[in-house]
Short mmCIF file of C-alpha atoms and ligand atoms in Angstrom, two decimals:
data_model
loop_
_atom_site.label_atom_id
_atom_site.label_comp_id
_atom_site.label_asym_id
_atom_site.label_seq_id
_atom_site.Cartn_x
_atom_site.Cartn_y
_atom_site.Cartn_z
CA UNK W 9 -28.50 28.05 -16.02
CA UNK W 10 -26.51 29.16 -13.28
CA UNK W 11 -27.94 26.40 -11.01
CA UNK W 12 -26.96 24.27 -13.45
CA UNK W 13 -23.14 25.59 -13.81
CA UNK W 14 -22.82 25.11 -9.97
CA UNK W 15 -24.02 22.06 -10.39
CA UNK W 16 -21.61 21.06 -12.75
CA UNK W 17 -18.80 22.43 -11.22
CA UNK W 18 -19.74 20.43 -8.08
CA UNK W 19 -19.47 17.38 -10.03
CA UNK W 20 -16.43 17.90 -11.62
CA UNK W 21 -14.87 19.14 -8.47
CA UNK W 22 -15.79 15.66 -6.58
CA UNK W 23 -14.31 13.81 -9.78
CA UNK W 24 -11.01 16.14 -9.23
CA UNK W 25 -11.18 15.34 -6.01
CA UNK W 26 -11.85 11.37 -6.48
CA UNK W 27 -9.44 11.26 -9.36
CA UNK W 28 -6.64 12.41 -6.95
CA UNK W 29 -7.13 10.55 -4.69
CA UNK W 30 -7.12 7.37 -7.08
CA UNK W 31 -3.97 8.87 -8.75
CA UNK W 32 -2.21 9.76 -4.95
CA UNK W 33 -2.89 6.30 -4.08
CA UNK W 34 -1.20 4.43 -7.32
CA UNK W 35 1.45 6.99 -6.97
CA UNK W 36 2.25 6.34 -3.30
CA UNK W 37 2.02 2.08 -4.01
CA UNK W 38 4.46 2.87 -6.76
CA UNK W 39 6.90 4.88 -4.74
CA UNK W 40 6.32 2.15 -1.72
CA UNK W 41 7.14 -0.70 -4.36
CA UNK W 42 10.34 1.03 -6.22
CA UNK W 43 12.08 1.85 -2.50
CA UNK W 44 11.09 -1.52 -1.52
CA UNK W 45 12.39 -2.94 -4.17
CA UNK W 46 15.71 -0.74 -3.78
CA UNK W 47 15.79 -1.62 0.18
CA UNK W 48 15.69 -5.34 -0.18
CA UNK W 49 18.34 -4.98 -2.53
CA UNK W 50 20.96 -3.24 -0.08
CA UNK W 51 19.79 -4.88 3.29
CA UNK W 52 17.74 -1.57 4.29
CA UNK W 53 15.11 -4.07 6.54
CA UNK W 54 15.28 -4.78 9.79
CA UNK W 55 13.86 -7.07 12.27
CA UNK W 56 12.45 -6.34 15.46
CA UNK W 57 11.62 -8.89 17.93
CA UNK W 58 8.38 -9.25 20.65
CA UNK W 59 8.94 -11.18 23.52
CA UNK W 60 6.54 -14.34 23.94
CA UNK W 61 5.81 -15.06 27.52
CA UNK W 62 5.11 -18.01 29.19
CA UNK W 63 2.03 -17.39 31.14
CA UNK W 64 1.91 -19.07 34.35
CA UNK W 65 5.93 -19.00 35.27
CA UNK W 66 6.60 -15.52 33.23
CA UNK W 67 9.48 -17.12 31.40
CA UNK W 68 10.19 -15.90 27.92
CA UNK W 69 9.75 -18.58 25.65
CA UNK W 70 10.64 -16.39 21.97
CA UNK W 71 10.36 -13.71 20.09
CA UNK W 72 8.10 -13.15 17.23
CA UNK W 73 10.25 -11.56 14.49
CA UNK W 74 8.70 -8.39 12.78
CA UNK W 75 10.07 -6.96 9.42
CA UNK W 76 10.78 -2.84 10.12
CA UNK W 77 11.44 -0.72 7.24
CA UNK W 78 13.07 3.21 8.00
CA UNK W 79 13.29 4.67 4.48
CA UNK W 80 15.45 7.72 3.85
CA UNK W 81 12.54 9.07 1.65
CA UNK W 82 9.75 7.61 2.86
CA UNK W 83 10.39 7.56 6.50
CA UNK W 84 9.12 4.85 8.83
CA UNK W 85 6.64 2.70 6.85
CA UNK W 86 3.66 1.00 8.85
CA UNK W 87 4.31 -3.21 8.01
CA UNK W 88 0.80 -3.44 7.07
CA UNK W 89 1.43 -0.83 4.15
CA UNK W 90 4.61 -2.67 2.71
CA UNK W 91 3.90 -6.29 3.61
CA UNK W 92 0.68 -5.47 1.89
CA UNK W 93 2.75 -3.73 -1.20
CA UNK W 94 5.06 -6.45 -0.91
CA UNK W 95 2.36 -9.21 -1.25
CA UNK W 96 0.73 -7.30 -4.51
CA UNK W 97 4.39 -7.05 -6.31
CA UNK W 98 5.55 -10.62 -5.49
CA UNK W 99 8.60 -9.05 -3.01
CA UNK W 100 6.85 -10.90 -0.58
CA UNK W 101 9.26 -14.15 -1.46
CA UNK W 102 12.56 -12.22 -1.03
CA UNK W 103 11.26 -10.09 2.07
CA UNK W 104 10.12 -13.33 3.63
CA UNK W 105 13.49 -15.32 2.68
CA UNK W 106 15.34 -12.68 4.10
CA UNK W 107 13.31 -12.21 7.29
CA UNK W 108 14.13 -16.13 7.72
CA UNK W 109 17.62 -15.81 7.37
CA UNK W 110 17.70 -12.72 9.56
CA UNK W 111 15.69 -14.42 12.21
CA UNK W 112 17.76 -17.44 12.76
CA UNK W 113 21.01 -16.07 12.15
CA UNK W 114 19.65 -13.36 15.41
CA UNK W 115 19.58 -16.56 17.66
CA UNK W 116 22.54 -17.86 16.10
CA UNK W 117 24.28 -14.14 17.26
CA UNK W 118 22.80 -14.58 20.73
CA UNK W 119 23.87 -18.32 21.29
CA UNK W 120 27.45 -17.41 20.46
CA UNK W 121 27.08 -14.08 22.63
CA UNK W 122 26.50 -16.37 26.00
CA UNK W 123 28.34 -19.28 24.86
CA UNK W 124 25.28 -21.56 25.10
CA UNK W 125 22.15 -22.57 22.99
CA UNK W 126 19.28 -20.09 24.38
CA UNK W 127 16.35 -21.79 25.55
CA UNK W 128 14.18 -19.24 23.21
CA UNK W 129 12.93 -20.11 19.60
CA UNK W 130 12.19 -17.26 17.10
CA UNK W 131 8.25 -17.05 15.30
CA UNK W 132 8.70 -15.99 11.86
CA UNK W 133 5.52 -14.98 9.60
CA UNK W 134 4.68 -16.19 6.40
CA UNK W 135 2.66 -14.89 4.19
CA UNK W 136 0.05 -16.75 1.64
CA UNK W 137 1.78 -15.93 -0.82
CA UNK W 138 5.17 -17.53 0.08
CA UNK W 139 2.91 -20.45 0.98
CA UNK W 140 1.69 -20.76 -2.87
CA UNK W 141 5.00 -21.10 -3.88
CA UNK W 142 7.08 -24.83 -3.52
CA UNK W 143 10.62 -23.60 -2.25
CA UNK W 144 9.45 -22.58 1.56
CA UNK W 145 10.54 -25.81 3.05
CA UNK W 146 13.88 -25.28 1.73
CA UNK W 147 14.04 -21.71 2.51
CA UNK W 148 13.85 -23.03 6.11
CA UNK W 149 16.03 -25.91 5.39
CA UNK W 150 18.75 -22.94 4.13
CA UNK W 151 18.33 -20.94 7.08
CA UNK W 152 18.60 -23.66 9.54
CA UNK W 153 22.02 -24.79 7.76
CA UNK W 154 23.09 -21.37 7.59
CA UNK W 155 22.81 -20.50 10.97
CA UNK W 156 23.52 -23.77 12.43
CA UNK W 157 20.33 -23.42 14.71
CA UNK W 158 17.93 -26.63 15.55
CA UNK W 159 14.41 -26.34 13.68
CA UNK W 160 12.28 -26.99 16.85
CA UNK W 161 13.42 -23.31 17.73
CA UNK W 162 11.67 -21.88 14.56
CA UNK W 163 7.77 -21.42 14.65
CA UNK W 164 6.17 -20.77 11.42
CA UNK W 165 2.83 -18.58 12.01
CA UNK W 166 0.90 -18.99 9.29
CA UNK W 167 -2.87 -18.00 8.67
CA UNK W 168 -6.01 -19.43 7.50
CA UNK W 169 -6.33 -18.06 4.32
CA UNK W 170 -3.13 -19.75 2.89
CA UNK W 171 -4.71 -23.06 4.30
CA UNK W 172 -8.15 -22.51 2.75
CA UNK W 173 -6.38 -21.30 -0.74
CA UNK W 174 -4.78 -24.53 -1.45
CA UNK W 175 -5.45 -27.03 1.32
CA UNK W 176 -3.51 -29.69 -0.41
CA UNK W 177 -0.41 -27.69 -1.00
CA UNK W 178 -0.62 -26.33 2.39
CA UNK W 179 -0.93 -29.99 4.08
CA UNK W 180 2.22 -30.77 2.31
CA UNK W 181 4.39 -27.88 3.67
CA UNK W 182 3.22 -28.01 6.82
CA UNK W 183 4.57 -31.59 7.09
CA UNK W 184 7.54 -30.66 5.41
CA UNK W 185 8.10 -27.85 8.45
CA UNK W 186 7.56 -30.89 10.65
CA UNK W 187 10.16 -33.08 9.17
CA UNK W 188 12.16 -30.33 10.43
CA UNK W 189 11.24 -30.30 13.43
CA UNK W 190 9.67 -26.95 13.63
CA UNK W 191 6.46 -25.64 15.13
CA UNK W 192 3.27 -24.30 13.30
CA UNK W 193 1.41 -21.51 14.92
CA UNK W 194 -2.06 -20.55 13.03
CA UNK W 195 -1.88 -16.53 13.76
CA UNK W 196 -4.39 -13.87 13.80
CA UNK W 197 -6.90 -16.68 14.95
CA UNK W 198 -10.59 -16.22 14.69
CA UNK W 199 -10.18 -13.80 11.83
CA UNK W 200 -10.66 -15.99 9.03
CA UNK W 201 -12.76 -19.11 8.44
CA UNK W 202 -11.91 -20.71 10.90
CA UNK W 203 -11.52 -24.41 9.14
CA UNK W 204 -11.94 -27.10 11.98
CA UNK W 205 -11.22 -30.01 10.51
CA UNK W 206 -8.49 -28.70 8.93
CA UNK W 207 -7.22 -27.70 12.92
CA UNK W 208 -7.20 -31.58 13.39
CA UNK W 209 -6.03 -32.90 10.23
CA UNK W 210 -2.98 -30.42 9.63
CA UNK W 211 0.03 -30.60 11.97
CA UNK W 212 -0.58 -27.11 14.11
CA UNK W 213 0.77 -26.70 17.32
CA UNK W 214 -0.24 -23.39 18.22
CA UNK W 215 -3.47 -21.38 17.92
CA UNK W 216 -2.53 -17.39 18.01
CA UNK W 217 -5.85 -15.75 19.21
CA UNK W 218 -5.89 -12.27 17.39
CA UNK W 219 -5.92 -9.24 19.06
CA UNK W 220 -9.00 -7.97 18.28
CA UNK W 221 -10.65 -10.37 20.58
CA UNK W 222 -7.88 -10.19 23.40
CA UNK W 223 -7.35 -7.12 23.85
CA UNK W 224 -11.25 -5.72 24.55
CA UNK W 225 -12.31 -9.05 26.26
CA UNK W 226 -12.90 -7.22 29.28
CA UNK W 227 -15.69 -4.81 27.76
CA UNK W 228 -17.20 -6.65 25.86
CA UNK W 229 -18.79 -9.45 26.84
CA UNK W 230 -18.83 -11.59 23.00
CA UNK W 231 -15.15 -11.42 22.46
CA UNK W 232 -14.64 -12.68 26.43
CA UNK W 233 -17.13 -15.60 25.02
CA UNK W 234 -14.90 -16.10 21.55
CA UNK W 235 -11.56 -16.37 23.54
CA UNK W 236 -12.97 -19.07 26.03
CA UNK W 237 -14.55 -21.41 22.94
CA UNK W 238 -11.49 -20.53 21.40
CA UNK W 239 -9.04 -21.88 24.66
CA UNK W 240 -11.69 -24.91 25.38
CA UNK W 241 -11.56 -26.11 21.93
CA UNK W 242 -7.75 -26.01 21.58
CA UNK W 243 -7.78 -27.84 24.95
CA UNK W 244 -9.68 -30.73 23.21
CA UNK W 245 -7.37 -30.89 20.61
CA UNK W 246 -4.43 -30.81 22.15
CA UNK W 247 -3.60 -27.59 21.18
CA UNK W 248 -1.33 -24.73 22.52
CA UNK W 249 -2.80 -21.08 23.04
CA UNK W 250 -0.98 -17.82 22.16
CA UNK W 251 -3.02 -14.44 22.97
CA UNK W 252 -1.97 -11.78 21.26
CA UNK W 253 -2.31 -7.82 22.11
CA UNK W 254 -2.17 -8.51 25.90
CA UNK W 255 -1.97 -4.82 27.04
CA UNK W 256 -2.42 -4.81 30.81
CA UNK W 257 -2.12 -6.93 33.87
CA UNK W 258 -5.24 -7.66 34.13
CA UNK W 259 -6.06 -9.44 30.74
CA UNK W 260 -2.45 -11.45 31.28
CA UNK W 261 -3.53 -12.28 34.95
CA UNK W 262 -7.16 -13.67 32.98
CA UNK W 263 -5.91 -15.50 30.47
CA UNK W 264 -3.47 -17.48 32.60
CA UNK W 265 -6.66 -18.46 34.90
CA UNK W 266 -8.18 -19.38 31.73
CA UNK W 267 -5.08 -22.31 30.74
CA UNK W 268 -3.90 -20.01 28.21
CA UNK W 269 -0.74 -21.28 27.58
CA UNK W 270 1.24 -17.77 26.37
CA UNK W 271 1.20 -14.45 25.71
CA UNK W 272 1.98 -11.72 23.32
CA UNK W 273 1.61 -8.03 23.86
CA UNK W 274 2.41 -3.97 25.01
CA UNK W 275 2.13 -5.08 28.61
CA UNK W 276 5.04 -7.08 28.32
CA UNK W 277 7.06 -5.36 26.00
CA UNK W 278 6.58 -3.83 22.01
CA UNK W 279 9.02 -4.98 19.77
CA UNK W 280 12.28 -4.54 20.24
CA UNK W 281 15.52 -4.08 18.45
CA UNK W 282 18.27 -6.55 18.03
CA UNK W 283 20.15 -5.49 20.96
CA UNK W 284 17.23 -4.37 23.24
CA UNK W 285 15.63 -8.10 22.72
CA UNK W 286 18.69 -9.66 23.96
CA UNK W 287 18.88 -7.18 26.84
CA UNK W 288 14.98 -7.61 27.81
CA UNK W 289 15.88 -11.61 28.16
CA UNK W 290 19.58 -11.31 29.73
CA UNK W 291 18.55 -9.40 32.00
CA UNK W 292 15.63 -11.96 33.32
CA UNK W 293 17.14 -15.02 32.92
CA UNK W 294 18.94 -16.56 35.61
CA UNK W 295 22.15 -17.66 35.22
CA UNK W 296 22.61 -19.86 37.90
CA UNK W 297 20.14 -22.25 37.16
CA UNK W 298 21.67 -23.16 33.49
P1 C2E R 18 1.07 -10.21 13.25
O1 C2E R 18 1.90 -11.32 12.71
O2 C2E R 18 -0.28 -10.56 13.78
O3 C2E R 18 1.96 -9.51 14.37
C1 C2E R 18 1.48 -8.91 15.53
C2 C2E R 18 1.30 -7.41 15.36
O4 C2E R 18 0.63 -6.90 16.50
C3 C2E R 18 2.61 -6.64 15.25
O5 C2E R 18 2.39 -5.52 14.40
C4 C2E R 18 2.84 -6.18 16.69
O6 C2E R 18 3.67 -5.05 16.80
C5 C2E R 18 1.40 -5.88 17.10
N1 C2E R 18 1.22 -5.98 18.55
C6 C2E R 18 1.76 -6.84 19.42
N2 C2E R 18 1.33 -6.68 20.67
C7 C2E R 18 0.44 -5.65 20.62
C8 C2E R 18 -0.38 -4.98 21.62
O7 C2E R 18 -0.37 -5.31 22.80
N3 C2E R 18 -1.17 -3.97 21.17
C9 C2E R 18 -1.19 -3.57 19.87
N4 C2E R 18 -1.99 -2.55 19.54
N5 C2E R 18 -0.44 -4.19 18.91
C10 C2E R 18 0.35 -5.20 19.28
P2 C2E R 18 3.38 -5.08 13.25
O8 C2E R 18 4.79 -5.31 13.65
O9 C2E R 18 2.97 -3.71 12.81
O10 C2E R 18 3.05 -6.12 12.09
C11 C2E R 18 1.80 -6.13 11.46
C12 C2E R 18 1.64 -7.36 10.60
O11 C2E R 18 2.56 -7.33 9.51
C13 C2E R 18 1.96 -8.68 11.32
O12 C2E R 18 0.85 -9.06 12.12
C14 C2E R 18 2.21 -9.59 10.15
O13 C2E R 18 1.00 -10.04 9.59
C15 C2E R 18 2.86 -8.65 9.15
N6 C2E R 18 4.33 -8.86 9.15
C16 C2E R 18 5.29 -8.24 9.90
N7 C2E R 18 6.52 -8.74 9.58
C17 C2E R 18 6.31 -9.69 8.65
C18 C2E R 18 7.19 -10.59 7.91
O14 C2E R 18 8.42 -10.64 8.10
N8 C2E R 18 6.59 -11.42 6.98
C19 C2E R 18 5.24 -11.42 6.78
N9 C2E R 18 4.74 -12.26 5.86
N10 C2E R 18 4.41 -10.61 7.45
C20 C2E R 18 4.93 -9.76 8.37
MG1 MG R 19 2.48 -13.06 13.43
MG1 MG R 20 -0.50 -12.29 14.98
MG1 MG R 21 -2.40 -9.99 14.00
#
């Protein structure tokens, strides 16, 4: 009987235990979502900004733009946590409409600070879910008349998933974003499936090779053997390479052996604040030979 009890107990403690954690998780996505909801509201994001380095000449070609989010309650909250939250409440559409705005209007800021057009563009993410929607062209279309920048400074990184969802929709937009004049980047390549024919029949420019493969390609011998198919193929059609999560010397020295065209990563630089971006490329870029 006793046995039995303990037993009991047991149980119900592990279904305590489960059901708190169930209920701590629902109530943490609800607090996420309500002080997401109430930061987007008052302008509480911010962006930070990763340089993008040319490879072989170690020129700074852009920044990928990266949505930050300090909350007063919450504290610093990870991007994958409230992009994810974001995605699941349909915020996704403002947060992503602001982070375009934000991103051009930042290059807009630093053309006017040197009294010249930067020769940098800006990568800005979008997620599926912005993709399912019709209005992303014009979102672009707003921020590029709102800032007064030139579309082929803008790079849309988009991934596979929003291309396998609704490959019809998605041919559409891309060549919408082309009409602009801006770039397509596939991101976090070799994570999804990986649609080939869809790599030659959709307008992408740029293959981003995720991080997971980059940044142990020195171990281990498979992901080495991923990022080489992965560099030959975009070679054969015609496309440009961005390697992601480049975090030493060594794996940028590689990669630029390799043909890969650019890079992305802690060995160059995290991201960056408005100011500290601007800094990280004034202070490389040489005046004279404007
Ligand atoms: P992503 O687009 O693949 O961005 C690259 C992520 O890798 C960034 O994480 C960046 O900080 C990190 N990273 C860059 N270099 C290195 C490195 O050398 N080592 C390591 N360990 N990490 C590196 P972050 O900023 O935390 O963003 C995570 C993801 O959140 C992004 O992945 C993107 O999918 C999403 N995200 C961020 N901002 C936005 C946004 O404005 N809109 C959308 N839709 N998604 C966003
Ligand atoms: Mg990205
Ligand atoms: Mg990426
Ligand atoms: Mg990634």
């Amino acid at each position: 009987k006793a046995q039995a009890a303990v037993k009991i107990a047991k149980r119900s403690g592990k279904v305590e235990i489960y059901r708190n954690g169930v209920l701590k998780e629902a109530h943490r996505r609800f607090l996420v979502e309500s002080r997401l909801r109430d930061a987007l509201s008052k302008g509480a994001l911010t962006l930070a900004f990763q340089p993008l380095i040319h490879l072989s000449s170690s020129e700074i070609t852009g920044f990928e733009a990266l949505a930050r989010w300090n909350d007063e309650e919450l504290g610093a909250v990870a991007p994958v946590e409230f992009i994810a939250v974001a995605e699941e409440s349909g915020l996704i559409v403002e947060l992503g409409r602001w982070a375009a705005l934000e991103a051009a209007q930042t290059l807009a800021r630093w053309d006017e600070a040197v009294g010249q057009t930067l020769p940098v563009g800006m990568n800005i993410n979008l997620s599926p879910i912005q993709m399912a929607r019709d209005d992303v062209a014009s979102m672009f279309e707003e921020a590029l008349r709102f800032s007064g920048i030139e579309g082929r400074r803008l790079t849309a990184e988009i991934t596979e998933s929003a291309i396998i969802a609704d490959p019809e929709k998605a041919r559409k937009l891309l060549f919408a974003l082309k009409e602009l004049k801006m770039s397509i980047a596939m991101d976090d390549f070799g994570t999804g499936f990986s649609n080939l024919a869809s790599l030659h029949s959709l307008p992408i420019d740029i293959l981003k090779i995720d991080r997971s493969f980059v940044s142990t390609m020195m171990e281990d011998h498979d992901k080495e053997v991923i990022v080489r198919t992965i560099l030959s193929m975009a070679e054969s059609l015609n496309l440009k390479v961005t390697a992601e999560g480049i975090e030493d010397q060594s794996l940028a020295h590689r990669l630029q052996q390799w043909g890969c065209w650019q890079g992305q990563g802690y060995y160059f630089a995290k991201p960056m604040n408005e100011a500290e971006a601007f800094d990280y490329w004034r202070v490389r870029w040489n005046f004279e030979t404007v």
